[in-house]
CSV table of C-alpha atoms in Angstrom, one decimal:
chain,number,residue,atom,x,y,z
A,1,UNK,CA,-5.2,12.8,-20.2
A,2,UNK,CA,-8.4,15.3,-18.7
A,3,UNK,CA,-10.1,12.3,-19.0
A,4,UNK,CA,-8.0,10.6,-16.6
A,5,UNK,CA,-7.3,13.4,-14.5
A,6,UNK,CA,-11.4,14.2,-14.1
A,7,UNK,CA,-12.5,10.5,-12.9
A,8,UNK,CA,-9.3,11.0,-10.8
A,9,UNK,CA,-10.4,14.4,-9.5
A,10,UNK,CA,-14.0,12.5,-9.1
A,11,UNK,CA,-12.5,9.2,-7.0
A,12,UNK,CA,-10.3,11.4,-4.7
A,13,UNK,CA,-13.6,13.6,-3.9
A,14,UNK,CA,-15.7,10.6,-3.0
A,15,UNK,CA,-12.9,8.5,-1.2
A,16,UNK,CA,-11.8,11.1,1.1
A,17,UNK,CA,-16.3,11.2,2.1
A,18,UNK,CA,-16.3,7.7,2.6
A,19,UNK,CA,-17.1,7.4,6.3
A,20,UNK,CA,-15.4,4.2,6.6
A,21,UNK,CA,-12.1,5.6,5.5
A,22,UNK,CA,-12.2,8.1,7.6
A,23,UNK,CA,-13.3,6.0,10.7
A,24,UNK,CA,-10.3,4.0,9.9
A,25,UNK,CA,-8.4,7.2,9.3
A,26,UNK,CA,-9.4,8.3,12.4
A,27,UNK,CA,-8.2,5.5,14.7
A,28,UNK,CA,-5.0,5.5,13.5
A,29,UNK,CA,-4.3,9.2,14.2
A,30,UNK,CA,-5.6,8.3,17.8
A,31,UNK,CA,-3.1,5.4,17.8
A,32,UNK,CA,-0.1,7.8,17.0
A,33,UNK,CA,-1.5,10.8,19.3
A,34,UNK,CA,-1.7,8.3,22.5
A,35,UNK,CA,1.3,6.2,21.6
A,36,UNK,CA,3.7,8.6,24.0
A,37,UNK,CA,1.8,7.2,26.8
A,38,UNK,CA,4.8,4.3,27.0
A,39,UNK,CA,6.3,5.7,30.3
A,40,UNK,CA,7.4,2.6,32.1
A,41,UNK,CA,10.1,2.0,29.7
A,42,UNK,CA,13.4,3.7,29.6
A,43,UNK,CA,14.0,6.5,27.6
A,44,UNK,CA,16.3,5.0,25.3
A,45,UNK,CA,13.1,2.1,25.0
A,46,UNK,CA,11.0,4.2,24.7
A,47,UNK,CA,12.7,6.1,21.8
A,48,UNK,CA,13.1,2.8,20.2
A,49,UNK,CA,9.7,1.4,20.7
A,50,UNK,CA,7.8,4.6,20.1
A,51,UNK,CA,9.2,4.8,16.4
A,52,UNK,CA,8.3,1.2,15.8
A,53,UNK,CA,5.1,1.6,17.2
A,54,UNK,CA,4.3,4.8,15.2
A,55,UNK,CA,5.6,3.4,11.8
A,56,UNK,CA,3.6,-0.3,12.1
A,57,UNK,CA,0.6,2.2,13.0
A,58,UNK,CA,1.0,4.2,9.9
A,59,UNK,CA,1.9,1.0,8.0
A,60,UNK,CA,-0.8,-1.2,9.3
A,61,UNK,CA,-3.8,1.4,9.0
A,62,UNK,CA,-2.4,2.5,5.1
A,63,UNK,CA,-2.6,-1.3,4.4
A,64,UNK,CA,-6.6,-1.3,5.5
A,65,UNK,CA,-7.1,2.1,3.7
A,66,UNK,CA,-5.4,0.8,0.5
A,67,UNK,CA,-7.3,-2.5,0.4
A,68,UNK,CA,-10.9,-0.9,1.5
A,69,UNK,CA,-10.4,2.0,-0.8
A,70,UNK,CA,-10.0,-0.1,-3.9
A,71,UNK,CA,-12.1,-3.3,-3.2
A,72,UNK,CA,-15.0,-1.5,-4.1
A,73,UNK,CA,-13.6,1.2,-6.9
A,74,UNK,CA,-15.4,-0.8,-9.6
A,75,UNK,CA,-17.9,-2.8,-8.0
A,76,UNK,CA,-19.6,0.3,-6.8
A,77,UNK,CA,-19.5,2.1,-10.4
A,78,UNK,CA,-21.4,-1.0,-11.8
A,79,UNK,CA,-23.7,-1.7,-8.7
A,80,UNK,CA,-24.9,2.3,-9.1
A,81,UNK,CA,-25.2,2.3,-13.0
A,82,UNK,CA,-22.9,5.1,-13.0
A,83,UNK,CA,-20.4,3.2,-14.8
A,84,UNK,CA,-23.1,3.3,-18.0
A,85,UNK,CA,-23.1,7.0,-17.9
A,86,UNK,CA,-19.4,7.1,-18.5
A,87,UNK,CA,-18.3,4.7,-20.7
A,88,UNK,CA,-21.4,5.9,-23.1
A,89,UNK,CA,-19.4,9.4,-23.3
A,90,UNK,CA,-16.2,9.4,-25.0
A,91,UNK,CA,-14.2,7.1,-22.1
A,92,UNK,CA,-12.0,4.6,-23.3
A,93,UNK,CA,-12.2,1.6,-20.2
A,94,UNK,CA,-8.7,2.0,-20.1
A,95,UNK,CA,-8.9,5.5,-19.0
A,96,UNK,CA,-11.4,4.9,-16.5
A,97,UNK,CA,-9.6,2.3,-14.7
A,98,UNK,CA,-6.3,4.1,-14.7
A,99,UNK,CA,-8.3,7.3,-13.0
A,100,UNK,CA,-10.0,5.0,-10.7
A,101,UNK,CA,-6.4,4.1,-9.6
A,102,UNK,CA,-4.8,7.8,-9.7
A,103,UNK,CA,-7.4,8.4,-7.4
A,104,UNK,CA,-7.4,5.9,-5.0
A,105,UNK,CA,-4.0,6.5,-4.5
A,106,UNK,CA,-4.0,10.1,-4.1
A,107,UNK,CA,-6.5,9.9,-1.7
A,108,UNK,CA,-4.2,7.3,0.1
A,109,UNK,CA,-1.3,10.1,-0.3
A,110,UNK,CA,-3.3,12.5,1.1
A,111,UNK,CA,-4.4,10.1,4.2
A,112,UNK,CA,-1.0,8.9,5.0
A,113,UNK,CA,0.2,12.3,4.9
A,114,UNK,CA,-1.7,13.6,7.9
A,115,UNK,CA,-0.5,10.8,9.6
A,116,UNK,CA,3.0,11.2,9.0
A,117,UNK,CA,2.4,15.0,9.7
A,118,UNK,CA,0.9,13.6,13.3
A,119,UNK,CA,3.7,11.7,14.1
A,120,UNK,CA,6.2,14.1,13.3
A,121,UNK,CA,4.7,16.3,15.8
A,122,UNK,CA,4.2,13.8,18.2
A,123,UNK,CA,8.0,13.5,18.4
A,124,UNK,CA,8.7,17.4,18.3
A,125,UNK,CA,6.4,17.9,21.2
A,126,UNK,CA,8.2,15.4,22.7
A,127,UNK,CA,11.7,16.9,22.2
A,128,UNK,CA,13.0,13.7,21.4
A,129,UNK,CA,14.5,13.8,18.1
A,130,UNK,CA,16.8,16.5,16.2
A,131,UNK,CA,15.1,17.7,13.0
A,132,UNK,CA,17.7,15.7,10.8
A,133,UNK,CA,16.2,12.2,12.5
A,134,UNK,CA,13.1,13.8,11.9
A,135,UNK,CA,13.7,13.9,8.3
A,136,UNK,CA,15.2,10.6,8.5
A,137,UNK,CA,11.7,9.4,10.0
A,138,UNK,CA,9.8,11.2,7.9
A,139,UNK,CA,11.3,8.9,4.9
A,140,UNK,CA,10.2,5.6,6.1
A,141,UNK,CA,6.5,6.3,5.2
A,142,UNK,CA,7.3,7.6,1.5
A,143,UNK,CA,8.3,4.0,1.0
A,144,UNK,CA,5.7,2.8,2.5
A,145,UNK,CA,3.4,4.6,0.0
A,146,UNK,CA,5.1,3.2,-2.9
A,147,UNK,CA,4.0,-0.2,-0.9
A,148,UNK,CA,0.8,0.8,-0.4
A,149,UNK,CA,-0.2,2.1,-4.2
A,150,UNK,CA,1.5,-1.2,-5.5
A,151,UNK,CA,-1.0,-2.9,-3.0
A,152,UNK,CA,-4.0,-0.7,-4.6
A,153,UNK,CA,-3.2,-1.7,-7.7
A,154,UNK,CA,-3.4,-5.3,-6.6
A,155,UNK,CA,-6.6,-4.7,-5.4
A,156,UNK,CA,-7.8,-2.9,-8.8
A,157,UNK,CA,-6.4,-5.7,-10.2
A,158,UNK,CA,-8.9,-8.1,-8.3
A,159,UNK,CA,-11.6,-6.0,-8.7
A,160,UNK,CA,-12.0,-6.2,-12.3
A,161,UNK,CA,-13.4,-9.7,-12.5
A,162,UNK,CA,-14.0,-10.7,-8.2
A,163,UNK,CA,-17.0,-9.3,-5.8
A,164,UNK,CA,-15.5,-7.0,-3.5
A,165,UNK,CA,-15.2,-9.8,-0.4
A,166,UNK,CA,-13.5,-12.0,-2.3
A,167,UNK,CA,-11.5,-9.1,-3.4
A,168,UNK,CA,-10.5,-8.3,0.2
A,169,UNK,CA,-9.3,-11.8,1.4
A,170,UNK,CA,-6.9,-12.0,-1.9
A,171,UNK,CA,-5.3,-8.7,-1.5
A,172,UNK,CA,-4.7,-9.3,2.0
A,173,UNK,CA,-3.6,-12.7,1.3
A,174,UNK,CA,-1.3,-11.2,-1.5
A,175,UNK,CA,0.1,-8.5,1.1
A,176,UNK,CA,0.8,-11.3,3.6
A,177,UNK,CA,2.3,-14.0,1.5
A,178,UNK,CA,4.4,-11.0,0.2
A,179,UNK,CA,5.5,-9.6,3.7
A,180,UNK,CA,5.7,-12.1,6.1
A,181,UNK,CA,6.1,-15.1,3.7
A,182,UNK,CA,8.5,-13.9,1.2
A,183,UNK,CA,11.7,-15.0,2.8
A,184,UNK,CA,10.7,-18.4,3.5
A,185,UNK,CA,10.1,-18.4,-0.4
A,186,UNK,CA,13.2,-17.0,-0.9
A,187,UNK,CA,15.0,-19.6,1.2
A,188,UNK,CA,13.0,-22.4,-0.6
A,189,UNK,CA,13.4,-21.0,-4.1
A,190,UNK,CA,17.6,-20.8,-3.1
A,191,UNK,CA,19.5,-22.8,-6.2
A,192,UNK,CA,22.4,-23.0,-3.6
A,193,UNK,CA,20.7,-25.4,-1.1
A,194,UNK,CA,20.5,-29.4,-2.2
A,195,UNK,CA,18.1,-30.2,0.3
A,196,UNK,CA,15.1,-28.8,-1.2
A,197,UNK,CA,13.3,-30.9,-3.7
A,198,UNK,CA,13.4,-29.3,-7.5
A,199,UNK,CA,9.7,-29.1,-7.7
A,200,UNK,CA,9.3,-27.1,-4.2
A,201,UNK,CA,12.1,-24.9,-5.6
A,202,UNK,CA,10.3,-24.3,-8.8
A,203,UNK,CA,7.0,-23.7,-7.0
A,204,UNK,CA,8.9,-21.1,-4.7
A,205,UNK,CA,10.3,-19.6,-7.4
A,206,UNK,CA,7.3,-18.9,-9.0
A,207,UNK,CA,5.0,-17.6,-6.2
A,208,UNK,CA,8.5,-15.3,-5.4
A,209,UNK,CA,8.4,-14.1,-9.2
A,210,UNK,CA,4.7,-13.6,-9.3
A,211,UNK,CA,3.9,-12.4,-5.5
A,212,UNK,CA,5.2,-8.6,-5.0
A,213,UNK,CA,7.5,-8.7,-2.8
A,214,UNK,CA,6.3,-5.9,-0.2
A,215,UNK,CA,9.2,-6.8,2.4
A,216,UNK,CA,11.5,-5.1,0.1
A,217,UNK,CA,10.3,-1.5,1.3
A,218,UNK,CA,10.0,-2.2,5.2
A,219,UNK,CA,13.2,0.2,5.9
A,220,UNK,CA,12.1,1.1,9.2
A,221,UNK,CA,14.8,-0.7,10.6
A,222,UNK,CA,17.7,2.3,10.0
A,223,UNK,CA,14.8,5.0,11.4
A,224,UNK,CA,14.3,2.6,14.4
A,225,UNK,CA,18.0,1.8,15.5
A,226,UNK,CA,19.9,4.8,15.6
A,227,UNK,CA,23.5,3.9,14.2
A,228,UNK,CA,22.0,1.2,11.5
A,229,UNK,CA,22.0,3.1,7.8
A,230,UNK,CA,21.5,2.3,4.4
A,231,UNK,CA,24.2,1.9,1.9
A,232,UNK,CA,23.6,4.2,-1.3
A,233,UNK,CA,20.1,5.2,0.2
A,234,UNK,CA,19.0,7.5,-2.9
A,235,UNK,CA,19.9,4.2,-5.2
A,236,UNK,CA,18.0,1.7,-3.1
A,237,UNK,CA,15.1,3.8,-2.6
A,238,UNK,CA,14.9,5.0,-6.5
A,239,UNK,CA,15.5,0.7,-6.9
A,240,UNK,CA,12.6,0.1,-5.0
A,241,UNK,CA,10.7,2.8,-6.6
A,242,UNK,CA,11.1,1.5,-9.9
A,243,UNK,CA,10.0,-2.1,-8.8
A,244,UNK,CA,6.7,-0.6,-7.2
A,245,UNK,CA,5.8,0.9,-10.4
A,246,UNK,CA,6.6,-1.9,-12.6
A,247,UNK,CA,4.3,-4.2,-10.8
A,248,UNK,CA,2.0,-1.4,-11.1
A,249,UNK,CA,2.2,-1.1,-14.4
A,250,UNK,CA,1.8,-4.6,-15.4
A,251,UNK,CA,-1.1,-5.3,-12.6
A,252,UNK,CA,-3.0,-2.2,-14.4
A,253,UNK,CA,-2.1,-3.7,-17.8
A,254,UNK,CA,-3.7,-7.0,-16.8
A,255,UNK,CA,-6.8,-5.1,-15.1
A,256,UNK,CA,-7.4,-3.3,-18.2
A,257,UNK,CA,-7.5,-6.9,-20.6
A,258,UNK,CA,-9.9,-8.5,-18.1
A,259,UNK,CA,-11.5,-5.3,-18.0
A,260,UNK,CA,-12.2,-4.8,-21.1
A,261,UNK,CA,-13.4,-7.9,-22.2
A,262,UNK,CA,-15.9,-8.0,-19.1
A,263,UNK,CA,-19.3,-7.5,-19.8
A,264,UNK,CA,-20.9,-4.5,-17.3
């Protein structure tokens, strides 16, 4: 377990020095710290369309973080040599991939926090929320960090046997197809409807089965729209929870196979 936690410690040190990351980081906080400037609209609009706008920039900029973060966790051990050093100590591959991951994701943690923590004061400078919807805002972007460390370990995934651009257009094609496409793969894959031919359904199913399904932990809706709340929220969010990591698990699993069976 030092093991792990050390090239964990190690990632997290040279993640949060990346320039890129924090360029990225960067924008996004300038994104949430402007946002107020939506004056033409009501306030009740602008209430609404300032909490959507703040969570799709938290979401939206996580999503690049996660995916540029991890694309090149592996690549750039190789590319170095570094990755020699290591594994010629007493480092299982295992161990290193599973601290590449810890990481990676707690350096996401730590990014995503300070832009929760910037949005949250965004809206108590504003004097436009009590600090119970505060709390209730401050919830959506947990979820999205379960999203966003399933999506790293997509990427990790990727990066044990793809070049780190290739890497990039499947993990975003992943996040996509498991976002905006699921429920039209959901509809297809439906037993209940005749129209669809078996073979589509099948192939729906599958992709549905395979493909994360990322939609799941968009619950921004009931932070957005005063009045709209989730039924048992501790059980659905401990449901989704337990989805994120199984797919992690199993995507780090597969990593590790490929992984160790790679040549390097």
């Amino acid at each position: 377990m030092n093991v792990i936690l050390s090239i964990a410690r190690t990632t997290l040190g040279e993640a949060i020095r990346r320039r890129v990351l924090l360029v990225i980081l960067l924008i996004g906080v300038l994104f949430l710290v402007v946002a107020p400037g939506l004056e033409a609209l009501s306030p009740r609009q602008e209430s609404t369309v300032l909490r959507a706008l703040t969570l799709g920039v938290i979401q939206l900029t996580s999503a690049v973080i996660a995916i540029v973060l991890t694309v090149y966790l592996i690549p750039n051990e190789i590319e170095r040599r570094t990755i020699y050093t290591i594994l010629s100590k007493p480092v299982q591959r295992w161990q290193f991939l599973v601290g590449k991951y810890l990481g990676a994701v707690g350096a996401l943690g730590l990014m995503m926090a300070l832009m929760t923590g910037t949005m949250l004061l965004v809206f108590m400078l504003m004097k436009q929320n009590q600090l119970d919807q505060l709390g209730e805002l401050a919830r959506v972007p947990v979820l999205f960090f379960a999203q966003m460390a399933l999506l790293a370990a997509v990427a990790v995934f990727f990066s044990t046997f793809v070049s780190p651009i290739v890497n990039f257009f499947l993990s975003g094609g992943v996040y996509l197809l498991g976002s905006v496409f699921n429920s039209l793969f959901e509809s297809f894959a439906d037993p209940e409807r005749s129209d669809i031919n078996p073979l589509v359904r099948g192939i729906a199913g599958a992709i549905q089965f395979v493909i994360p399904n990322f939609q799941n932990f968009n619950v921004q809706n009931a932070a957005i729209n005063q009045g709209t709340a989730i039924q048992s929220e501790a059980v659905y969010y401990a449901g989704l929870v337990g989805y994120a990591l199984a797919y992690i698990g199993v995507l780090l699993i597969a990593g590790i196979l490929i992984f160790d069976r790679r040549e390097v």
